[in-house]
mmCIF file of C-alpha atoms in Angstrom:
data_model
loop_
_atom_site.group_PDB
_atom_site.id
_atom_site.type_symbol
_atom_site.label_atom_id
_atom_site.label_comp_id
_atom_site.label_asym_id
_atom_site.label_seq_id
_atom_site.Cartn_x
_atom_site.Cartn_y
_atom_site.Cartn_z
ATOM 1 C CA UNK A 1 116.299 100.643 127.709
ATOM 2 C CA UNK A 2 116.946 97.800 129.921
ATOM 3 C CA UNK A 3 114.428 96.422 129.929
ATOM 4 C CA UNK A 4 114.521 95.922 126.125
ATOM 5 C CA UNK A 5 117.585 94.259 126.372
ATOM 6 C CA UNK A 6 116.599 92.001 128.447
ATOM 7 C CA UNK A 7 113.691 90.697 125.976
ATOM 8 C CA UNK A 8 116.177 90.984 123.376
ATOM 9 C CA UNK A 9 118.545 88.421 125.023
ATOM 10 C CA UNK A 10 115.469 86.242 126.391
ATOM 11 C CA UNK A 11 114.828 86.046 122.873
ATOM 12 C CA UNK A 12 118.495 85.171 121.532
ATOM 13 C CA UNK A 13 118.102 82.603 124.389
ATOM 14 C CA UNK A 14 115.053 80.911 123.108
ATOM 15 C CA UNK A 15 116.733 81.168 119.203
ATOM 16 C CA UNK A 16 119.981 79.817 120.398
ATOM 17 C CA UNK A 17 117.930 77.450 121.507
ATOM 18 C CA UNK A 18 116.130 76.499 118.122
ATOM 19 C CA UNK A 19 119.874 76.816 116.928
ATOM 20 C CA UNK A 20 120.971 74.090 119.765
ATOM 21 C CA UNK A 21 118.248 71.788 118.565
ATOM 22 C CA UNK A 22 119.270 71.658 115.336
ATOM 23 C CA UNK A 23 123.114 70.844 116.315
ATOM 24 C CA UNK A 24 121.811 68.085 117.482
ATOM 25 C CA UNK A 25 119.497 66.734 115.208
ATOM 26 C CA UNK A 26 121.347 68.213 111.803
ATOM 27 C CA UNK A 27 121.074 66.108 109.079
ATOM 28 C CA UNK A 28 124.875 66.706 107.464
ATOM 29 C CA UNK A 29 127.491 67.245 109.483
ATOM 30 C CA UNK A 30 128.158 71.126 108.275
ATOM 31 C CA UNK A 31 124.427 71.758 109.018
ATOM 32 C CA UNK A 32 125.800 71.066 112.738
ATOM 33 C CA UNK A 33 128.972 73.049 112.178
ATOM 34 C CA UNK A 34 126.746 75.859 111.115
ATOM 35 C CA UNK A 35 124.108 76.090 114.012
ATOM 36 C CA UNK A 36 126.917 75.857 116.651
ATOM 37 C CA UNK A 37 128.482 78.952 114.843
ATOM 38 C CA UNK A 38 125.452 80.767 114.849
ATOM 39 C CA UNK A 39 124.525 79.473 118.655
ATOM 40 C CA UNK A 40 128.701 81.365 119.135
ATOM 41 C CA UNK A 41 127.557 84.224 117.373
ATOM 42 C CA UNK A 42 124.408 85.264 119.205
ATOM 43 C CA UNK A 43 126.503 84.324 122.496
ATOM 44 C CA UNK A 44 128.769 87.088 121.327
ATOM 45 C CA UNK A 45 125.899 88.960 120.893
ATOM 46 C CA UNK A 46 124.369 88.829 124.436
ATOM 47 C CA UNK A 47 127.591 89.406 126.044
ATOM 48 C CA UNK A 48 128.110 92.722 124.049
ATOM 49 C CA UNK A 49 124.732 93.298 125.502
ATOM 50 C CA UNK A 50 125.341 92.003 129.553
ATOM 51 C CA UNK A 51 128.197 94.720 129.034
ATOM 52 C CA UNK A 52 126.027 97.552 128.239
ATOM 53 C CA UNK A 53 123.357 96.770 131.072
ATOM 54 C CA UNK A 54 126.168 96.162 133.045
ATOM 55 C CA UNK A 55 128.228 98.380 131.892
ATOM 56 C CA UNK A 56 131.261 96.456 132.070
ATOM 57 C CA UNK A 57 133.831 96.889 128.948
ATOM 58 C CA UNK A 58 135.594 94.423 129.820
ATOM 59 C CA UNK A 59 132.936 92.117 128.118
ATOM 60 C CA UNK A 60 133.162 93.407 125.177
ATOM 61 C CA UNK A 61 137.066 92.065 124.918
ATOM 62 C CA UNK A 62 135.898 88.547 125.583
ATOM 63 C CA UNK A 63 132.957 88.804 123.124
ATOM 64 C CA UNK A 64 135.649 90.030 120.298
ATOM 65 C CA UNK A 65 138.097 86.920 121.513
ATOM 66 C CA UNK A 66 135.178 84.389 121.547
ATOM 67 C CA UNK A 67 134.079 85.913 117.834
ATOM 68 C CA UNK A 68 137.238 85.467 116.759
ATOM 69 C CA UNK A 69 137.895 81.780 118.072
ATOM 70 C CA UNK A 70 134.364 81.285 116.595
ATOM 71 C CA UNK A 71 135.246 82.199 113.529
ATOM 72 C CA UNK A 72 138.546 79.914 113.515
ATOM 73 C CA UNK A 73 137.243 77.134 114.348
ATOM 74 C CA UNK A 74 133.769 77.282 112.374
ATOM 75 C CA UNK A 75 136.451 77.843 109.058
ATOM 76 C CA UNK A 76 138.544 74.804 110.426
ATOM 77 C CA UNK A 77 136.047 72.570 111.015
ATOM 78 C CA UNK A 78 134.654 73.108 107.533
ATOM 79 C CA UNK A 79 137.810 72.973 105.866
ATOM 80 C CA UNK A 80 138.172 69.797 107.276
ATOM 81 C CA UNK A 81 135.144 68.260 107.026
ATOM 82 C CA UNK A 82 135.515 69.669 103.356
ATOM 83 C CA UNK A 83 138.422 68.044 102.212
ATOM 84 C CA UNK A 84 139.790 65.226 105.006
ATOM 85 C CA UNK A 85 142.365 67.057 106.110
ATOM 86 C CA UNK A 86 143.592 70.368 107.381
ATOM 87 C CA UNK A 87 146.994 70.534 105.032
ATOM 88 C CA UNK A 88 146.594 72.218 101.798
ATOM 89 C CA UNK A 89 148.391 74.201 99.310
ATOM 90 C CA UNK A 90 148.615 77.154 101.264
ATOM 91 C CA UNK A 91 150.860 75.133 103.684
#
């Protein structure tokens, strides 16, 4: 079983990578915003996994955090880019 996630997170390595290249090279600016949330969301990923070969819980509570600043700052960043500014109606 190990050994399967291993090659599972080699392989989220070599995607995030794919992901990383196209951060850099996106041609809009929410193409960018959208690889670096995926790159977040397969690093949440592997360290759900590190914490089941490692069997350390405690990684689990700092994949949920990271998801969840993920998450924030992938809906900020498009809000703003979106509209200008981060104000709305809702303020």
């Amino acid at each position: 079983m190990d050994t399967f996630l291993w090659g599972a997170a080699v392989f989220l390595l070599a995607v995030a990578s794919v992901c990383l290249y196209r951060a850099y090279t996106g041609p809009t600016v929410l193409d960018r915003v959208l690889a670096v949330n995926v790159i977040g969301t397969k690093t949440m990923v592997l360290l759900v996994m590190l914490s089941f070969v490692f069997g350390r819980p405690l990684y689990i509570d700092v994949a949920l955090v990271y998801a969840l600043l993920n998450f924030v700052t992938t809906v900020v960043a498009t809000r703003y880019f979106e509209t200008g500014a981060l104000k709305g109606e809702w303020q």
